[in-house]
Amino acid sequence: MAIRRLKAGALRFVAWNRALCARLVARHPRFFENPSYEDELRRRIEADLAKPVAEVLEIGGIDRPFLTKGGDYRYVGLDVEEKPRCHEVYDRFIVQSIEAPVAGRYGAIISIYVLEHVRDNVAAVRNIFEALEPGGSTHHYVPGKGHPYAWILRLVGHRWQRRLIRALWPDSDVGGYRTYFHHCTPRRMQTLFCELGFEDVRVRAFHRVSEYFAVFLPAFVAIAAFENLGRRFGWSYFASGFVISGRKPVRESPREAGSRPRHGSQAPASAR
């Protein structure tokens, strides 16, 4: 009984803080500005899909895809787990890790909130590169490892991360996956893309206050101030996340082809 009362009280406290945060955001929209990374990601993807593309691969979308099936392309999903709805929202679904080579060739490969959960992003980015058709593009949104939210995740650990999400957001069916943040800063991921052969690598960092901090008003305000400073001074390492895109060359030079690592070999970019 005491535990139930404590939990109910905690949920009321969280709801009260979230309501106060929402009122602050409505009253001071410029201070709590949250530019949309989803709009930027969608804009880049749609620009690619305006050209003929036979197949699009989404990594880690499970049964919540970023795009909608039914376009002029075949929509393929890939994830380490499978749910019945996966076969409804995609034309085809593959169960495997992106750290393993992917069969087929795709005109575009996308992901959102995925690469921070990959233990070895050197292997992942290499497999993305090799799964693209020549001239194909890839687009991703990646949370940044230098953001306070990422620090907290690494501090509390995976077990407590899941417990806190269940306690504070009991109705949520997402979150709680193990995070590694391997190469997950704008500069390191850009370097990795270039080293593994991508051209036209474009990165845009985003400084946003995470809704997770809305459970405690002082933390929400402090993180918003921190994000404003990061945006003002261009502290991309501390960004809440970034959109990164790259294109596979239409034709590789003999030097590039000979210097690219094979499957299973050590990539030139070291883990940092």
Tab-separated table of C-alpha atoms in Angstrom:
chain	number	residue	atom	x	y	z
A	1	MET	CA	0.000	0.000	0.000
A	2	ALA	CA	2.791	2.417	0.930
A	3	ILE	CA	4.623	1.643	-2.320
A	4	ARG	CA	1.470	2.319	-4.350
A	5	ARG	CA	0.976	5.654	-2.612
A	6	LEU	CA	4.608	6.571	-3.209
A	7	LYS	CA	4.328	5.694	-6.890
A	8	ALA	CA	1.070	7.645	-7.258
A	9	GLY	CA	2.665	10.638	-5.576
A	10	ALA	CA	5.684	10.451	-7.880
A	11	LEU	CA	3.424	10.340	-10.949
A	12	ARG	CA	1.484	13.378	-9.713
A	13	PHE	CA	4.779	15.212	-9.146
A	14	VAL	CA	5.920	14.364	-12.676
A	15	ALA	CA	2.592	15.423	-14.192
A	16	TRP	CA	2.727	18.735	-12.291
A	17	ASN	CA	6.267	19.435	-13.520
A	18	ARG	CA	5.391	18.552	-17.090
A	19	ALA	CA	2.400	20.869	-17.013
A	20	LEU	CA	4.580	23.702	-15.701
A	21	CYS	CA	7.183	23.023	-18.404
A	22	ALA	CA	4.493	23.119	-21.088
A	23	ARG	CA	3.283	26.486	-19.792
A	24	LEU	CA	6.843	27.852	-19.823
A	25	VAL	CA	7.406	26.665	-23.383
A	26	ALA	CA	4.170	28.309	-24.513
A	27	ARG	CA	5.094	31.566	-22.767
A	28	HIS	CA	8.756	31.684	-23.861
A	29	PRO	CA	8.933	29.858	-27.218
A	30	ARG	CA	12.227	31.448	-28.295
A	31	PHE	CA	14.080	30.357	-25.166
A	32	PHE	CA	12.719	26.811	-25.473
A	33	GLU	CA	13.094	26.687	-29.256
A	34	ASN	CA	13.163	23.131	-30.546
A	35	PRO	CA	14.089	23.039	-34.254
A	36	SER	CA	12.700	19.932	-35.909
A	37	TYR	CA	15.271	17.307	-36.831
A	38	GLU	CA	12.415	15.222	-38.256
A	39	ASP	CA	11.586	17.938	-40.786
A	40	GLU	CA	15.256	18.150	-41.814
A	41	LEU	CA	15.556	14.374	-42.127
A	42	ARG	CA	12.309	14.099	-44.092
A	43	ARG	CA	13.318	16.941	-46.405
A	44	ARG	CA	16.582	15.175	-47.286
A	45	ILE	CA	14.898	11.819	-47.810
A	46	GLU	CA	12.103	13.251	-49.965
A	47	ALA	CA	14.657	15.046	-52.143
A	48	ASP	CA	16.237	11.654	-52.859
A	49	LEU	CA	12.918	9.907	-53.439
A	50	ALA	CA	11.991	12.504	-56.043
A	51	LYS	CA	14.434	10.580	-58.249
A	52	PRO	CA	13.729	6.979	-59.348
A	53	VAL	CA	14.524	4.619	-56.449
A	54	ALA	CA	13.685	0.917	-56.600
A	55	GLU	CA	14.069	0.032	-52.907
A	56	VAL	CA	14.394	1.978	-49.652
A	57	LEU	CA	15.771	0.282	-46.537
A	58	GLU	CA	14.873	1.574	-43.070
A	59	ILE	CA	17.036	0.347	-40.213
A	60	GLY	CA	15.573	-0.096	-36.747
A	61	GLY	CA	12.073	1.117	-37.520
A	62	ILE	CA	10.480	-2.099	-36.168
A	63	ASP	CA	6.676	-1.521	-36.485
A	64	ARG	CA	6.936	2.300	-36.357
A	65	PRO	CA	8.403	3.230	-39.770
A	66	PHE	CA	9.480	6.767	-40.601
A	67	LEU	CA	7.990	6.616	-44.106
A	68	THR	CA	4.752	5.140	-45.428
A	69	LYS	CA	4.506	2.058	-47.595
A	70	GLY	CA	2.886	2.504	-50.971
A	71	GLY	CA	5.213	4.902	-52.792
A	72	ASP	CA	6.981	4.354	-56.092
A	73	TYR	CA	9.593	2.247	-54.312
A	74	ARG	CA	9.681	-1.004	-52.379
A	75	TYR	CA	9.902	-0.263	-48.655
A	76	VAL	CA	12.094	-2.719	-46.729
A	77	GLY	CA	12.516	-2.795	-42.949
A	78	LEU	CA	15.425	-4.214	-40.955
A	79	ASP	CA	15.609	-4.743	-37.206
A	80	VAL	CA	16.996	-7.156	-34.631
A	81	GLU	CA	13.464	-8.005	-33.481
A	82	GLU	CA	10.195	-8.675	-35.259
A	83	LYS	CA	6.549	-7.901	-34.541
A	84	PRO	CA	3.484	-9.025	-36.520
A	85	ARG	CA	2.754	-5.487	-37.725
A	86	CYS	CA	6.203	-5.262	-39.361
A	87	HIS	CA	4.877	-7.198	-42.336
A	88	GLU	CA	1.994	-4.760	-42.704
A	89	VAL	CA	3.970	-1.514	-42.668
A	90	TYR	CA	6.804	-2.719	-44.943
A	91	ASP	CA	6.827	-4.536	-48.263
A	92	ARG	CA	9.528	-6.815	-46.871
A	93	PHE	CA	11.091	-7.209	-43.439
A	94	ILE	CA	14.560	-8.509	-42.509
A	95	VAL	CA	15.485	-9.686	-39.011
A	96	GLN	CA	19.178	-9.052	-38.366
A	97	SER	CA	21.637	-6.487	-37.032
A	98	ILE	CA	23.058	-3.777	-39.253
A	99	GLU	CA	26.439	-4.864	-37.873
A	100	ALA	CA	26.133	-7.870	-40.231
A	101	PRO	CA	26.322	-7.557	-44.041
A	102	VAL	CA	22.937	-6.852	-45.640
A	103	ALA	CA	21.736	-8.748	-48.710
A	104	GLY	CA	20.478	-6.705	-51.642
A	105	ARG	CA	21.180	-3.225	-52.956
A	106	TYR	CA	19.133	-0.155	-52.091
A	107	GLY	CA	18.729	3.296	-53.562
A	108	ALA	CA	18.363	4.863	-50.108
A	109	ILE	CA	19.001	3.694	-46.529
A	110	ILE	CA	17.579	5.596	-43.567
A	111	SER	CA	17.279	5.438	-39.785
A	112	ILE	CA	16.124	7.531	-36.843
A	113	TYR	CA	17.169	6.922	-33.221
A	114	VAL	CA	19.093	3.768	-34.165
A	115	LEU	CA	22.864	4.224	-34.462
A	116	GLU	CA	23.263	5.161	-30.796
A	117	HIS	CA	22.069	1.616	-29.994
A	118	VAL	CA	24.672	-0.066	-32.230
A	119	ARG	CA	27.744	-1.445	-30.462
A	120	ASP	CA	30.016	-1.175	-33.535
A	121	ASN	CA	29.138	1.706	-35.838
A	122	VAL	CA	32.260	1.148	-37.918
A	123	ALA	CA	30.751	-2.162	-39.049
A	124	ALA	CA	27.287	-0.606	-39.325
A	125	VAL	CA	28.342	2.298	-41.546
A	126	ARG	CA	30.491	-0.003	-43.672
A	127	ASN	CA	27.521	-2.339	-44.209
A	128	ILE	CA	25.283	0.617	-45.058
A	129	PHE	CA	27.824	1.754	-47.640
A	130	GLU	CA	28.082	-1.690	-49.226
A	131	ALA	CA	24.293	-2.185	-49.258
A	132	LEU	CA	23.765	1.006	-51.262
A	133	GLU	CA	23.580	1.074	-55.020
A	134	PRO	CA	26.265	3.250	-56.657
A	135	GLY	CA	24.971	6.794	-56.366
A	136	GLY	CA	22.597	5.827	-53.548
A	137	SER	CA	22.238	7.972	-50.431
A	138	THR	CA	21.848	7.387	-46.725
A	139	HIS	CA	20.219	9.646	-44.131
A	140	HIS	CA	20.127	9.280	-40.328
A	141	TYR	CA	19.166	11.115	-37.172
A	142	VAL	CA	21.553	10.242	-34.331
A	143	PRO	CA	21.339	11.417	-30.689
A	144	GLY	CA	24.641	12.890	-29.544
A	145	LYS	CA	26.876	11.258	-26.925
A	146	GLY	CA	27.935	14.658	-25.540
A	147	HIS	CA	24.439	15.731	-24.503
A	148	PRO	CA	23.516	15.619	-20.784
A	149	TYR	CA	20.793	13.076	-21.548
A	150	ALA	CA	23.438	10.719	-22.954
A	151	TRP	CA	25.627	11.305	-19.891
A	152	ILE	CA	22.734	10.301	-17.632
A	153	LEU	CA	22.031	7.162	-19.658
A	154	ARG	CA	25.630	6.035	-19.300
A	155	LEU	CA	25.665	6.955	-15.612
A	156	VAL	CA	22.510	5.088	-14.560
A	157	GLY	CA	23.131	2.067	-16.799
A	158	HIS	CA	20.755	0.006	-18.895
A	159	ARG	CA	18.859	-1.681	-16.044
A	160	TRP	CA	17.995	1.547	-14.234
A	161	GLN	CA	17.248	3.264	-17.533
A	162	ARG	CA	14.458	0.772	-18.205
A	163	ARG	CA	13.139	1.011	-14.642
A	164	LEU	CA	12.995	4.791	-14.751
A	165	ILE	CA	11.189	4.826	-18.101
A	166	ARG	CA	8.604	2.333	-16.840
A	167	ALA	CA	8.139	4.330	-13.633
A	168	LEU	CA	7.951	7.828	-15.115
A	169	TRP	CA	6.294	6.994	-18.449
A	170	PRO	CA	4.131	3.923	-17.690
A	171	ASP	CA	2.134	4.286	-20.919
A	172	SER	CA	5.196	4.418	-23.153
A	173	ASP	CA	5.986	1.429	-25.359
A	174	VAL	CA	9.302	2.809	-26.632
A	175	GLY	CA	12.689	3.476	-25.105
A	176	GLY	CA	14.858	1.486	-22.777
A	177	TYR	CA	17.058	-0.097	-25.423
A	178	ARG	CA	20.734	-0.408	-24.553
A	179	THR	CA	22.827	2.529	-25.784
A	180	TYR	CA	26.510	2.653	-26.776
A	181	PHE	CA	26.883	6.020	-28.588
A	182	HIS	CA	29.781	4.608	-30.617
A	183	HIS	CA	31.106	7.473	-32.791
A	184	CYS	CA	27.885	9.386	-32.011
A	185	THR	CA	29.126	12.957	-32.277
A	186	PRO	CA	28.729	15.063	-35.427
A	187	ARG	CA	32.473	15.306	-36.082
A	188	ARG	CA	33.314	11.659	-35.396
A	189	MET	CA	30.433	10.304	-37.451
A	190	GLN	CA	31.280	12.638	-40.317
A	191	THR	CA	34.893	11.454	-40.212
A	192	LEU	CA	33.758	7.841	-40.200
A	193	PHE	CA	31.485	8.362	-43.211
A	194	CYS	CA	34.312	9.982	-45.167
A	195	GLU	CA	36.853	7.317	-44.241
A	196	LEU	CA	34.529	4.522	-45.361
A	197	GLY	CA	33.995	6.086	-48.793
A	198	PHE	CA	30.941	8.346	-48.665
A	199	GLU	CA	30.836	11.561	-50.668
A	200	ASP	CA	28.790	14.730	-50.107
A	201	VAL	CA	28.680	14.072	-46.368
A	202	ARG	CA	26.428	16.662	-44.734
A	203	VAL	CA	25.888	17.051	-40.999
A	204	ARG	CA	23.527	19.376	-39.161
A	205	ALA	CA	23.624	19.493	-35.367
A	206	PHE	CA	20.480	20.155	-33.322
A	207	HIS	CA	20.316	21.693	-29.863
A	208	ARG	CA	17.004	20.714	-28.297
A	209	VAL	CA	15.786	20.321	-24.743
A	210	SER	CA	14.670	16.715	-24.288
A	211	GLU	CA	11.136	16.091	-23.020
A	212	TYR	CA	12.674	13.608	-20.588
A	213	PHE	CA	13.882	16.557	-18.488
A	214	ALA	CA	10.327	17.890	-18.197
A	215	VAL	CA	9.802	15.569	-15.238
A	216	PHE	CA	11.658	18.175	-13.123
A	217	LEU	CA	11.218	21.843	-13.933
A	218	PRO	CA	14.648	23.130	-12.735
A	219	ALA	CA	16.441	20.508	-14.852
A	220	PHE	CA	14.285	21.374	-17.867
A	221	VAL	CA	15.159	25.073	-17.593
A	222	ALA	CA	18.864	24.353	-16.993
A	223	ILE	CA	19.111	22.090	-20.045
A	224	ALA	CA	17.269	24.657	-22.164
A	225	ALA	CA	19.836	27.290	-21.126
A	226	PHE	CA	22.661	24.866	-21.922
A	227	GLU	CA	21.170	24.151	-25.368
A	228	ASN	CA	20.870	27.871	-26.091
A	229	LEU	CA	24.555	28.307	-25.295
A	230	GLY	CA	25.444	25.323	-27.480
A	231	ARG	CA	23.455	26.751	-30.379
A	232	ARG	CA	24.923	30.225	-29.893
A	233	PHE	CA	28.564	29.118	-29.793
A	234	GLY	CA	28.343	26.128	-32.137
A	235	TRP	CA	29.231	23.463	-29.556
A	236	SER	CA	28.340	20.561	-31.821
A	237	TYR	CA	29.859	17.978	-29.456
A	238	PHE	CA	27.136	18.810	-26.907
A	239	ALA	CA	24.302	18.726	-29.451
A	240	SER	CA	21.229	16.733	-28.517
A	241	GLY	CA	21.545	15.039	-31.903
A	242	PHE	CA	22.391	15.475	-35.562
A	243	VAL	CA	21.200	14.600	-39.033
A	244	ILE	CA	23.883	13.081	-41.238
A	245	SER	CA	23.703	12.191	-44.924
A	246	GLY	CA	26.142	10.716	-47.396
A	247	ARG	CA	26.217	9.421	-50.954
A	248	LYS	CA	27.968	6.366	-52.339
A	249	PRO	CA	30.108	7.307	-55.345
A	250	VAL	CA	28.726	6.294	-58.706
A	251	ARG	CA	32.100	4.856	-59.615
A	252	GLU	CA	35.014	4.013	-57.337
A	253	SER	CA	38.547	4.721	-58.360
A	254	PRO	CA	40.945	1.728	-58.225
A	255	ARG	CA	42.700	3.399	-55.281
A	256	GLU	CA	39.442	3.749	-53.307
A	257	ALA	CA	38.345	0.209	-54.068
A	258	GLY	CA	41.695	-1.209	-53.022
A	259	SER	CA	41.908	0.776	-49.789
A	260	ARG	CA	38.378	0.030	-48.535
A	261	PRO	CA	38.266	-2.550	-45.707
A	262	ARG	CA	36.636	-5.876	-46.424
A	263	HIS	CA	33.901	-7.403	-44.272
A	264	GLY	CA	35.294	-8.359	-40.896
A	265	SER	CA	38.503	-6.362	-41.255
A	266	GLN	CA	39.511	-3.540	-38.944
A	267	ALA	CA	38.203	-0.198	-40.171
A	268	PRO	CA	40.572	2.759	-40.301
A	269	ALA	CA	38.486	4.787	-37.837
A	270	SER	CA	39.219	3.920	-34.233
A	271	ALA	CA	36.603	3.920	-31.507
A	272	ARG	CA	36.801	7.076	-29.449
